[in-house]
Each structure stands twice: as C-alpha cells, then as structure tokens.
Amino acid sequence: MTRKMSLKNQPALTPLALALSSCMFLPNMASAADSFTEALTGGKVNADINIRYETVDVDGAPSGTALTERTRLGYKTGDFKGFSAFVEMSGTESIGSRDDYKVPLGPDANPTVSKGVVLDPAITRLNQAWIDYSFSKSNLKLGKQRIILDNRYLGNVGWRQTEQVYNGFSAKIKEFDAVSIDYAYIAEQDNPLGLQIPMSTHAVKADIKVIPGAVVTGYGYFIDKLNSTADSKTLGARIKGSASVSEGVDLTYFAEYADQTEYADSASTVGGDYYHVKLGGKFSGITAVVAQEKLGGDGVSSFQTPLATLHLYNGWADKFLTTPVKGLVDTYATLGTKISGIKLGAAYHDFKSDKNSDSYGSEIDLLAAKKFGKNYLVGVKYASYSGDSSAPGALALDTSKLWVWTSVKF
C-alpha cells in the first residue's frame, strides 16, 4: 500500500531553521548590492570646455561678433551586469555683449538685432541622460542621447557650442563580422537653438563588408516632425573603400545615391534625388580629394536633410543650410596634411543649381589646428563665400566667417 505524505505529517519549520535557510542567499544578495554600489559610485566624470571667437561678415549688413564659452560636465557609471548610465549638463554663455550677434529663433533669440547670425545662443540644459545595455558586441540605449547614424542625414551638429541631441532609443548590432546594423527611434529633437521638436522618426542603416577594403551601406530615414510639414522619406545606398596603388600611395573612393519622397504630412516642396561621388589619394602625408555632391531640385521641390550636421557639407560659410528649390550641385576639391603636429586643410567649392545649372557662387575654406597632449586643442578656421550676382536672395551676398577657438577635455 502506498502511503500518501501530508503536510500535516511534516515537521514544522522553526524560526531558527527559516533564518538559517535564508542566510544561504544573503551572500549572493550582498554581493549583488556591493557590485551595484561599486558600479554606481565607481564611474567616470567627463569635462569639456570650449571657448570660441566667431565673426560673420555679410555684404550689406553690420558684422556679427560672438565670444562664447561652452562647458559640458557629465558622469558615466561603471558596468553592472551589462547596464550603465550617463548624465551630462551643457551650458553656453556669451562672454561679450549679447547684442553683437543675432540668434533668429529659440529661447535666447534676439531677432531684431541686425548684425550677423551666429547660432550659439546662451543656453543651459540637460544635454544627455540615458541608460544602456551592452551584450556581446552590441549596445542598446534609451533616453536623451547623442545619435550620429550618418552626419549627412542624422547628426549632432557638433560644430555648434550647443549640440543637437535626441530623446529616443538607439541600437547598434554588431554580432556578425561582416554586417553591422544601426537603428534609432526619435521622439524629440533638441536642436542647437534650444528648441524641442516632437517627432516620430525612424532611422536605420546596415553596413556590409563585401570585399576587402570596401563597405557597402544601405539606409532609410523616415522623418516625421509632429508639428511641422518638414517630413520626408529617404532611401539610399553607398560604397566606400580604399586600395593601395603602390608603396606609400593609397586610393580612396566613394559613391552614393539616394531618393527622397514625401512622407507623413510632408509638404510638396520636399523631395528629389541625391548623389555624391569622391575620388581621393593619400601620398607623402598629403590627402587630396575631388568630388561632386548633388541635392536634387526641380524648381518646385528639393532634397532636404533637416537633421544633418550641415556644417560638414557644402562649405563652412553655411550658405546652404536649406537646399534651394532648384537644387544644389557642389563640385569641390580638398587638400589636407600635417606639419609639425599642426593639422592643415583647404577646400574649394563651386556651387550651381541642379535645374538649369545656374551659378550660385564659390567658396574657399581654410583650417589650422593643433593638439597639445590628449586634452588641449587650439584652432583657427576661415570661410570666404563669393556669391554670383544672379543667385537668388542671400546666395548672391558675399560672406566671410572666421573662428578662433581653444578646447580642453578630460
């Protein structure tokens, strides 16, 4: 006969027995708590200070002059079971008179000032606040963060004192040696003028190593600004790579094509095709590139990149922050080298419209910068744009800009 066991027949657990059994788990709990505390308190502080002098001269208007200082202070925790967190404050202040330059929009705007525009308002804000999880070779991040998927389409506008950041989610998946995938969902854009723009934007790109020295990228940017018609869908692909031609001589190449169409509630003035081709060489410490970039326009609609780090493209004078309705064709050449630790760069741009090939103007850009150790940098940069008298609006006005800056990072 099988005897059934009953709880009534089992000896009761005494308080002492319960205490002894629970102690078996206390070391693990204590260890986890200690590890969490160590991760929380054993992180790293970062400091980034940038002081910059900028002048803007535009034909027919008083010069704009800005002396500004930007400080970023942040703290990143240590790792706890793959998790970490980061918080950073950013403050930009005008050292000189705030009436010496114009900021057209934002909480620090002074639109009635008639002097040159410098997009560095006085702003103090929470710059980043995120938590991330890393596993294997991949990373997931949630919160207010810097997102740079592709500076041409989605960047942080890092040249400005207050950078562009985003509230949302991002993922970098690098589980395969030949393929990496980046994705971002953006719920809010915080731009350099201090404006917070609600969005429902998706961005994705995949990098594939197809042959040695070359990477093929496919991408899609689906921009939806909830209170604006500045929306668009952009799909494209590029290939970039390098090859050794002979000892000490390397060839670089780059080719990209994209198509932009209406998306969400975009205006009919958005859309067009895009291409960018570059051929370069590296020899004797000198890098030379010849290239052409086209942002299509047909006189009604044109290719736009409203989340881009636009200062990196189409000249440092920033004359083409918005693509003209007839489009833009930028044919340019660059030279770069380093002498006695000083980085030197020069560029020449010739600007024409896509439709009818009308001349907009040309530009010369010059740069010299030097690092001192790992923490210090000084630089000077100059841009001179010569507008064609037949160009539309502000594109006909000669413009020159000068920057002198120093930065410290820890």
CSV table of N, CA, C and O in Angstrom, one decimal, residues 133-234:
chain,number,residue,atom,x,y,z
A,133,TYR,N,22.4,49.1,-22.3
A,133,TYR,CA,22.7,47.7,-22.0
A,133,TYR,C,23.6,47.2,-23.2
A,133,TYR,O,23.3,47.3,-24.3
A,134,SER,N,24.7,46.6,-22.8
A,134,SER,CA,25.7,46.1,-23.8
A,134,SER,C,25.8,44.6,-23.6
A,134,SER,O,25.8,44.1,-22.5
A,135,PHE,N,25.8,43.9,-24.7
A,135,PHE,CA,25.9,42.4,-24.7
A,135,PHE,C,26.7,42.0,-25.9
A,135,PHE,O,26.5,42.6,-27.0
A,136,SER,N,27.6,41.1,-25.8
A,136,SER,CA,28.5,40.7,-26.8
A,136,SER,C,29.1,41.9,-27.5
A,136,SER,O,29.8,42.6,-26.8
A,137,LYS,N,28.9,42.1,-28.8
A,137,LYS,CA,29.4,43.3,-29.5
A,137,LYS,C,28.4,44.4,-29.7
A,137,LYS,O,28.6,45.3,-30.5
A,138,SER,N,27.2,44.3,-29.1
A,138,SER,CA,26.1,45.1,-29.4
A,138,SER,C,25.7,46.0,-28.2
A,138,SER,O,26.2,45.8,-27.1
A,139,ASN,N,24.9,47.0,-28.5
A,139,ASN,CA,24.5,48.0,-27.5
A,139,ASN,C,23.1,48.6,-27.7
A,139,ASN,O,22.8,48.9,-28.9
A,140,LEU,N,22.3,48.7,-26.7
A,140,LEU,CA,21.0,49.3,-26.7
A,140,LEU,C,21.0,50.5,-25.8
A,140,LEU,O,21.6,50.4,-24.7
A,141,LYS,N,20.4,51.6,-26.2
A,141,LYS,CA,20.5,52.8,-25.4
A,141,LYS,C,19.1,53.5,-25.4
A,141,LYS,O,18.5,53.7,-26.5
A,142,LEU,N,18.7,54.0,-24.2
A,142,LEU,CA,17.4,54.6,-24.1
A,142,LEU,C,17.5,55.9,-23.3
A,142,LEU,O,18.1,56.0,-22.3
A,143,GLY,N,16.9,57.0,-23.9
A,143,GLY,CA,16.9,58.3,-23.2
A,143,GLY,C,17.4,59.4,-24.1
A,143,GLY,O,17.5,59.3,-25.3
A,144,LYS,N,17.8,60.5,-23.5
A,144,LYS,CA,18.3,61.7,-24.2
A,144,LYS,C,19.8,61.4,-24.5
A,144,LYS,O,20.6,61.2,-23.6
A,145,GLN,N,20.1,61.4,-25.8
A,145,GLN,CA,21.4,61.0,-26.2
A,145,GLN,C,21.9,61.6,-27.5
A,145,GLN,O,21.1,62.2,-28.3
A,146,ARG,N,23.2,61.5,-27.7
A,146,ARG,CA,23.8,61.9,-29.0
A,146,ARG,C,23.7,60.8,-30.0
A,146,ARG,O,24.1,59.6,-29.7
A,147,ILE,N,23.1,61.0,-31.1
A,147,ILE,CA,22.9,60.0,-32.2
A,147,ILE,C,23.6,60.5,-33.4
A,147,ILE,O,23.2,61.5,-34.0
A,148,ILE,N,24.5,59.7,-33.9
A,148,ILE,CA,25.2,60.0,-35.2
A,148,ILE,C,25.1,58.7,-36.0
A,148,ILE,O,26.0,57.9,-35.9
A,149,LEU,N,24.1,58.6,-36.8
A,149,LEU,CA,24.0,57.4,-37.7
A,149,LEU,C,24.7,57.7,-39.0
A,149,LEU,O,25.4,56.8,-39.5
A,150,ASP,N,24.6,58.9,-39.4
A,150,ASP,CA,25.2,59.3,-40.7
A,150,ASP,C,25.1,60.9,-40.7
A,150,ASP,O,24.0,61.4,-40.8
A,151,ASN,N,26.2,61.6,-40.6
A,151,ASN,CA,26.2,63.0,-40.4
A,151,ASN,C,25.4,63.7,-41.6
A,151,ASN,O,24.9,64.8,-41.4
A,152,ARG,N,25.3,63.1,-42.7
A,152,ARG,CA,24.6,63.7,-43.9
A,152,ARG,C,23.1,63.7,-43.6
A,152,ARG,O,22.4,64.6,-44.1
A,153,TYR,N,22.6,62.8,-42.8
A,153,TYR,CA,21.2,62.6,-42.6
A,153,TYR,C,20.8,62.8,-41.1
A,153,TYR,O,19.7,63.3,-40.8
A,154,LEU,N,21.6,62.3,-40.2
A,154,LEU,CA,21.3,62.3,-38.8
A,154,LEU,C,22.5,62.5,-38.0
A,154,LEU,O,23.3,61.5,-37.8
A,155,GLY,N,22.7,63.7,-37.5
A,155,GLY,CA,24.0,64.0,-36.8
A,155,GLY,C,23.7,64.9,-35.6
A,155,GLY,O,22.5,65.2,-35.2
A,156,ASN,N,24.8,65.3,-34.9
A,156,ASN,CA,24.6,66.0,-33.6
A,156,ASN,C,25.0,67.5,-33.8
A,156,ASN,O,25.0,68.2,-32.8
A,157,VAL,N,25.3,67.9,-35.0
A,157,VAL,CA,25.6,69.4,-35.3
A,157,VAL,C,26.7,69.8,-34.3
A,157,VAL,O,26.7,70.8,-33.6
A,158,GLY,N,27.8,68.9,-34.3
A,158,GLY,CA,28.8,69.1,-33.2
A,158,GLY,C,29.6,70.3,-33.3
A,158,GLY,O,30.3,70.6,-32.3
A,159,TRP,N,29.6,71.1,-34.4
A,159,TRP,CA,30.4,72.3,-34.5
A,159,TRP,C,29.8,73.4,-33.7
A,159,TRP,O,30.5,74.2,-33.1
A,160,ARG,N,28.5,73.4,-33.5
A,160,ARG,CA,27.9,74.5,-32.7
A,160,ARG,C,28.2,74.2,-31.2
A,160,ARG,O,28.5,73.1,-30.8
A,161,GLN,N,28.2,75.3,-30.4
A,161,GLN,CA,28.5,75.2,-29.0
A,161,GLN,C,27.5,74.3,-28.3
A,161,GLN,O,27.9,73.4,-27.5
A,162,THR,N,26.2,74.5,-28.5
A,162,THR,CA,25.2,73.6,-28.0
A,162,THR,C,24.9,72.6,-29.1
A,162,THR,O,24.4,72.9,-30.2
A,163,GLU,N,25.2,71.3,-28.8
A,163,GLU,CA,25.0,70.3,-29.9
A,163,GLU,C,23.5,69.9,-30.0
A,163,GLU,O,22.7,70.3,-29.2
A,164,GLN,N,23.2,69.1,-31.1
A,164,GLN,CA,21.9,68.6,-31.3
A,164,GLN,C,21.8,67.2,-30.7
A,164,GLN,O,22.7,66.3,-31.0
A,165,VAL,N,20.8,67.0,-29.8
A,165,VAL,CA,20.7,65.6,-29.2
A,165,VAL,C,19.2,65.2,-29.4
A,165,VAL,O,18.4,66.0,-29.8
A,166,TYR,N,18.9,64.0,-29.0
A,166,TYR,CA,17.6,63.4,-29.3
A,166,TYR,C,17.1,62.6,-28.1
A,166,TYR,O,17.9,61.9,-27.5
A,167,ASN,N,15.8,62.6,-27.9
A,167,ASN,CA,15.2,61.7,-27.0
A,167,ASN,C,14.7,60.5,-27.7
A,167,ASN,O,13.9,60.7,-28.7
A,168,GLY,N,15.1,59.3,-27.3
A,168,GLY,CA,14.6,58.2,-28.0
A,168,GLY,C,15.4,56.9,-27.7
A,168,GLY,O,16.0,56.8,-26.6
A,169,PHE,N,15.4,56.0,-28.6
A,169,PHE,CA,16.0,54.7,-28.4
A,169,PHE,C,17.0,54.4,-29.6
A,169,PHE,O,16.6,54.8,-30.8
A,170,SER,N,18.1,53.9,-29.3
A,170,SER,CA,19.1,53.5,-30.4
A,170,SER,C,19.7,52.2,-30.2
A,170,SER,O,19.8,51.7,-29.0
A,171,ALA,N,20.0,51.5,-31.2
A,171,ALA,CA,20.6,50.2,-31.1
A,171,ALA,C,21.8,50.0,-32.1
A,171,ALA,O,21.6,50.5,-33.3
A,172,LYS,N,22.8,49.4,-31.7
A,172,LYS,CA,24.0,49.1,-32.6
A,172,LYS,C,24.2,47.6,-32.4
A,172,LYS,O,24.6,47.1,-31.4
A,173,ILE,N,23.9,46.9,-33.5
A,173,ILE,CA,24.0,45.4,-33.5
A,173,ILE,C,25.2,45.0,-34.4
A,173,ILE,O,25.3,45.3,-35.6
A,174,LYS,N,26.2,44.4,-33.7
A,174,LYS,CA,27.5,44.0,-34.4
A,174,LYS,C,27.8,42.6,-34.1
A,174,LYS,O,28.9,42.2,-33.7
A,175,GLU,N,26.8,41.7,-34.2
A,175,GLU,CA,27.0,40.3,-33.8
A,175,GLU,C,27.7,39.5,-35.0
A,175,GLU,O,28.1,38.4,-34.7
A,176,PHE,N,27.7,40.1,-36.2
A,176,PHE,CA,28.3,39.4,-37.3
A,176,PHE,C,29.5,40.2,-37.8
A,176,PHE,O,29.5,41.4,-37.9
A,177,ASP,N,30.6,39.5,-38.1
A,177,ASP,CA,31.8,40.2,-38.5
A,177,ASP,C,31.6,41.1,-39.8
A,177,ASP,O,32.2,42.1,-39.9
A,178,ALA,N,30.8,40.6,-40.7
A,178,ALA,CA,30.7,41.3,-42.0
A,178,ALA,C,29.5,42.3,-42.0
A,178,ALA,O,29.4,43.0,-43.0
A,179,VAL,N,28.7,42.3,-41.0
A,179,VAL,CA,27.5,43.1,-41.1
A,179,VAL,C,27.3,43.8,-39.7
A,179,VAL,O,27.4,43.2,-38.7
A,180,SER,N,27.0,45.1,-39.8
A,180,SER,CA,26.6,45.8,-38.6
A,180,SER,C,25.3,46.6,-38.9
A,180,SER,O,25.2,47.2,-40.0
A,181,ILE,N,24.4,46.7,-37.9
A,181,ILE,CA,23.1,47.4,-38.1
A,181,ILE,C,22.9,48.5,-37.1
A,181,ILE,O,23.2,48.2,-35.9
A,182,ASP,N,22.5,49.6,-37.5
A,182,ASP,CA,22.2,50.7,-36.6
A,182,ASP,C,20.7,51.1,-36.8
A,182,ASP,O,20.2,51.2,-37.9
A,183,TYR,N,20.1,51.3,-35.7
A,183,TYR,CA,18.7,51.7,-35.7
A,183,TYR,C,18.4,52.8,-34.6
A,183,TYR,O,19.0,52.8,-33.6
A,184,ALA,N,17.5,53.7,-34.9
A,184,ALA,CA,17.1,54.7,-34.0
A,184,ALA,C,15.7,55.1,-34.1
A,184,ALA,O,15.2,55.2,-35.3
A,185,TYR,N,15.0,55.2,-33.0
A,185,TYR,CA,13.7,55.8,-33.0
A,185,TYR,C,13.8,57.1,-32.2
A,185,TYR,O,14.3,57.1,-31.0
A,186,ILE,N,13.3,58.2,-32.8
A,186,ILE,CA,13.5,59.5,-32.1
A,186,ILE,C,12.1,60.1,-31.8
A,186,ILE,O,11.2,60.3,-32.7
A,187,ALA,N,11.9,60.4,-30.6
A,187,ALA,CA,10.6,61.1,-30.1
A,187,ALA,C,10.7,62.6,-30.0
A,187,ALA,O,9.7,63.3,-29.9
A,188,GLU,N,12.0,63.1,-29.9
A,188,GLU,CA,12.2,64.5,-29.8
A,188,GLU,C,13.5,64.9,-30.2
A,188,GLU,O,14.5,64.2,-29.9
A,189,GLN,N,13.6,66.0,-30.9
A,189,GLN,CA,14.9,66.6,-31.4
A,189,GLN,C,15.1,67.9,-30.5
A,189,GLN,O,14.2,68.8,-30.5
A,190,ASP,N,16.3,68.0,-29.9
A,190,ASP,CA,16.7,69.2,-29.2
A,190,ASP,C,17.8,69.8,-30.0
A,190,ASP,O,18.9,69.4,-30.0
A,191,ASN,N,17.4,70.9,-30.7
A,191,ASN,CA,18.4,71.5,-31.6
A,191,ASN,C,19.3,72.5,-31.0
A,191,ASN,O,19.1,72.9,-29.8
A,192,PRO,N,20.4,73.0,-31.7
A,192,PRO,CA,21.3,73.9,-31.1
A,192,PRO,C,20.8,75.3,-30.7
A,192,PRO,O,21.4,76.0,-29.9
A,193,LEU,N,19.6,75.6,-31.1
A,193,LEU,CA,18.9,76.9,-30.7
A,193,LEU,C,18.1,76.7,-29.4
A,193,LEU,O,17.5,77.7,-29.0
A,194,GLY,N,18.0,75.5,-28.9
A,194,GLY,CA,17.3,75.3,-27.7
A,194,GLY,C,15.8,75.0,-27.9
A,194,GLY,O,15.0,75.0,-27.0
A,195,LEU,N,15.5,74.7,-29.1
A,195,LEU,CA,14.1,74.3,-29.4
A,195,LEU,C,13.9,72.8,-29.3
A,195,LEU,O,14.8,72.0,-29.7
A,196,GLN,N,12.8,72.4,-28.7
A,196,GLN,CA,12.5,71.0,-28.5
A,196,GLN,C,11.3,70.6,-29.5
A,196,GLN,O,10.2,71.2,-29.4
A,197,ILE,N,11.6,69.7,-30.4
A,197,ILE,CA,10.7,69.5,-31.5
A,197,ILE,C,10.2,68.0,-31.4
A,197,ILE,O,11.0,67.1,-31.6
A,198,PRO,N,8.9,67.8,-31.2
A,198,PRO,CA,8.4,66.4,-31.0
A,198,PRO,C,8.4,65.7,-32.4
A,198,PRO,O,8.1,66.3,-33.4
A,199,MET,N,8.8,64.5,-32.4
A,199,MET,CA,8.9,63.7,-33.6
A,199,MET,C,8.4,62.3,-33.4
A,199,MET,O,8.2,61.8,-32.3
A,200,SER,N,8.3,61.6,-34.5
A,200,SER,CA,8.1,60.1,-34.5
A,200,SER,C,8.9,59.6,-35.7
A,200,SER,O,8.4,59.3,-36.8
A,201,THR,N,10.2,59.6,-35.6
A,201,THR,CA,11.2,59.4,-36.6
A,201,THR,C,11.9,58.1,-36.5
A,201,THR,O,12.3,57.7,-35.4
A,202,HIS,N,12.0,57.3,-37.6
A,202,HIS,CA,12.8,56.1,-37.6
A,202,HIS,C,14.0,56.2,-38.5
A,202,HIS,O,13.9,56.9,-39.6
A,203,ALA,N,15.1,55.7,-38.1
A,203,ALA,CA,16.3,55.7,-39.0
A,203,ALA,C,17.0,54.3,-38.9
A,203,ALA,O,17.1,53.8,-37.8
A,204,VAL,N,17.4,53.8,-40.0
A,204,VAL,CA,18.1,52.5,-40.0
A,204,VAL,C,19.2,52.5,-41.1
A,204,VAL,O,19.0,53.0,-42.2
A,205,LYS,N,20.3,51.8,-40.8
A,205,LYS,CA,21.3,51.6,-41.8
A,205,LYS,C,22.0,50.3,-41.5
A,205,LYS,O,22.2,49.9,-40.4
A,206,ALA,N,22.5,49.7,-42.6
A,206,ALA,CA,23.3,48.5,-42.5
A,206,ALA,C,24.6,48.6,-43.2
A,206,ALA,O,24.6,49.0,-44.4
A,207,ASP,N,25.7,48.3,-42.6
A,207,ASP,CA,27.0,48.3,-43.2
A,207,ASP,C,27.4,46.9,-43.5
A,207,ASP,O,27.4,46.0,-42.6
A,208,ILE,N,27.8,46.6,-44.7
A,208,ILE,CA,28.2,45.2,-45.1
A,208,ILE,C,29.6,45.3,-45.8
A,208,ILE,O,29.8,46.1,-46.7
A,209,LYS,N,30.5,44.5,-45.3
A,209,LYS,CA,31.8,44.3,-45.8
A,209,LYS,C,31.8,43.3,-46.9
A,209,LYS,O,31.7,42.1,-46.6
A,210,VAL,N,31.8,43.7,-48.2
A,210,VAL,CA,31.6,42.8,-49.3
A,210,VAL,C,32.9,42.3,-49.9
A,210,VAL,O,33.1,41.2,-50.3
A,211,ILE,N,33.9,43.3,-49.9
A,211,ILE,CA,35.2,42.9,-50.4
A,211,ILE,C,36.2,43.6,-49.5
A,211,ILE,O,35.9,44.5,-48.8
A,212,PRO,N,37.5,43.1,-49.5
A,212,PRO,CA,38.5,43.7,-48.6
A,212,PRO,C,38.7,45.2,-48.9
A,212,PRO,O,38.8,45.6,-50.1
A,213,GLY,N,38.6,46.0,-47.9
A,213,GLY,CA,38.8,47.4,-48.0
A,213,GLY,C,37.6,48.2,-48.4
A,213,GLY,O,37.7,49.4,-48.6
A,214,ALA,N,36.4,47.6,-48.6
A,214,ALA,CA,35.2,48.3,-49.0
A,214,ALA,C,34.1,48.0,-48.1
A,214,ALA,O,33.9,46.8,-47.6
A,215,VAL,N,33.2,48.9,-48.0
A,215,VAL,CA,32.0,48.8,-47.2
A,215,VAL,C,30.8,49.3,-48.0
A,215,VAL,O,30.8,50.4,-48.6
A,216,VAL,N,29.7,48.5,-48.1
A,216,VAL,CA,28.5,48.9,-48.8
A,216,VAL,C,27.5,49.2,-47.7
A,216,VAL,O,27.3,48.4,-46.7
A,217,THR,N,26.8,50.3,-47.8
A,217,THR,CA,25.8,50.7,-46.8
A,217,THR,C,24.5,51.0,-47.5
A,217,THR,O,24.4,51.6,-48.5
A,218,GLY,N,23.4,50.4,-46.9
A,218,GLY,CA,22.1,50.7,-47.3
A,218,GLY,C,21.3,51.4,-46.1
A,218,GLY,O,21.6,51.0,-45.0
A,219,TYR,N,20.5,52.4,-46.4
A,219,TYR,CA,19.9,53.1,-45.3
A,219,TYR,C,18.5,53.6,-45.7
A,219,TYR,O,18.1,53.7,-46.8
A,220,GLY,N,17.7,53.9,-44.6
A,220,GLY,CA,16.4,54.6,-44.7
A,220,GLY,C,16.2,55.5,-43.6
A,220,GLY,O,16.4,55.2,-42.4
A,221,TYR,N,15.8,56.7,-43.9
A,221,TYR,CA,15.5,57.8,-42.9
A,221,TYR,C,14.0,58.2,-43.1
A,221,TYR,O,13.7,58.7,-44.2
A,222,PHE,N,13.2,58.0,-42.1
A,222,PHE,CA,11.8,58.3,-42.2
A,222,PHE,C,11.5,59.4,-41.1
A,222,PHE,O,11.2,59.1,-40.0
A,223,ILE,N,11.6,60.7,-41.6
A,223,ILE,CA,11.5,61.8,-40.7
A,223,ILE,C,10.0,62.3,-40.6
A,223,ILE,O,9.4,62.6,-41.6
A,224,ASP,N,9.5,62.4,-39.4
A,224,ASP,CA,8.2,62.8,-39.1
A,224,ASP,C,8.2,63.8,-37.9
A,224,ASP,O,8.3,63.4,-36.8
A,225,LYS,N,8.2,65.1,-38.2
A,225,LYS,CA,8.1,66.1,-37.2
A,225,LYS,C,6.6,66.4,-37.0
A,225,LYS,O,5.9,66.8,-37.9
A,226,LEU,N,6.2,66.2,-35.7
A,226,LEU,CA,4.7,66.1,-35.5
A,226,LEU,C,4.0,67.4,-35.7
A,226,LEU,O,2.8,67.4,-36.0
A,227,ASN,N,4.7,68.5,-35.4
A,227,ASN,CA,4.0,69.8,-35.6
A,227,ASN,C,4.5,70.6,-36.8
A,227,ASN,O,4.6,71.8,-36.8
A,228,SER,N,5.0,69.9,-37.8
A,228,SER,CA,5.6,70.5,-38.9
A,228,SER,C,5.4,69.7,-40.2
A,228,SER,O,5.1,68.5,-40.1
A,229,THR,N,5.6,70.3,-41.3
A,229,THR,CA,5.5,69.6,-42.6
A,229,THR,C,6.9,69.3,-43.2
A,229,THR,O,7.0,68.9,-44.3
A,230,ALA,N,7.9,69.5,-42.3
A,230,ALA,CA,9.3,69.2,-42.8
A,230,ALA,C,9.6,67.7,-42.7
A,230,ALA,O,10.6,67.3,-42.0
A,231,ASP,N,8.7,66.9,-43.3
A,231,ASP,CA,8.9,65.4,-43.2
A,231,ASP,C,9.4,64.9,-44.5
A,231,ASP,O,9.2,65.5,-45.6
A,232,SER,N,10.0,63.7,-44.5
A,232,SER,CA,10.5,63.1,-45.7
A,232,SER,C,10.8,61.6,-45.5
A,232,SER,O,11.1,61.2,-44.3
A,233,LYS,N,10.9,60.9,-46.6
A,233,LYS,CA,11.4,59.5,-46.6
A,233,LYS,C,12.6,59.4,-47.5
A,233,LYS,O,12.4,59.8,-48.7
A,234,THR,N,13.7,59.0,-47.0
A,234,THR,CA,14.9,58.9,-47.9
A,234,THR,C,15.5,57.5,-47.8
A,234,THR,O,15.7,57.0,-46.8
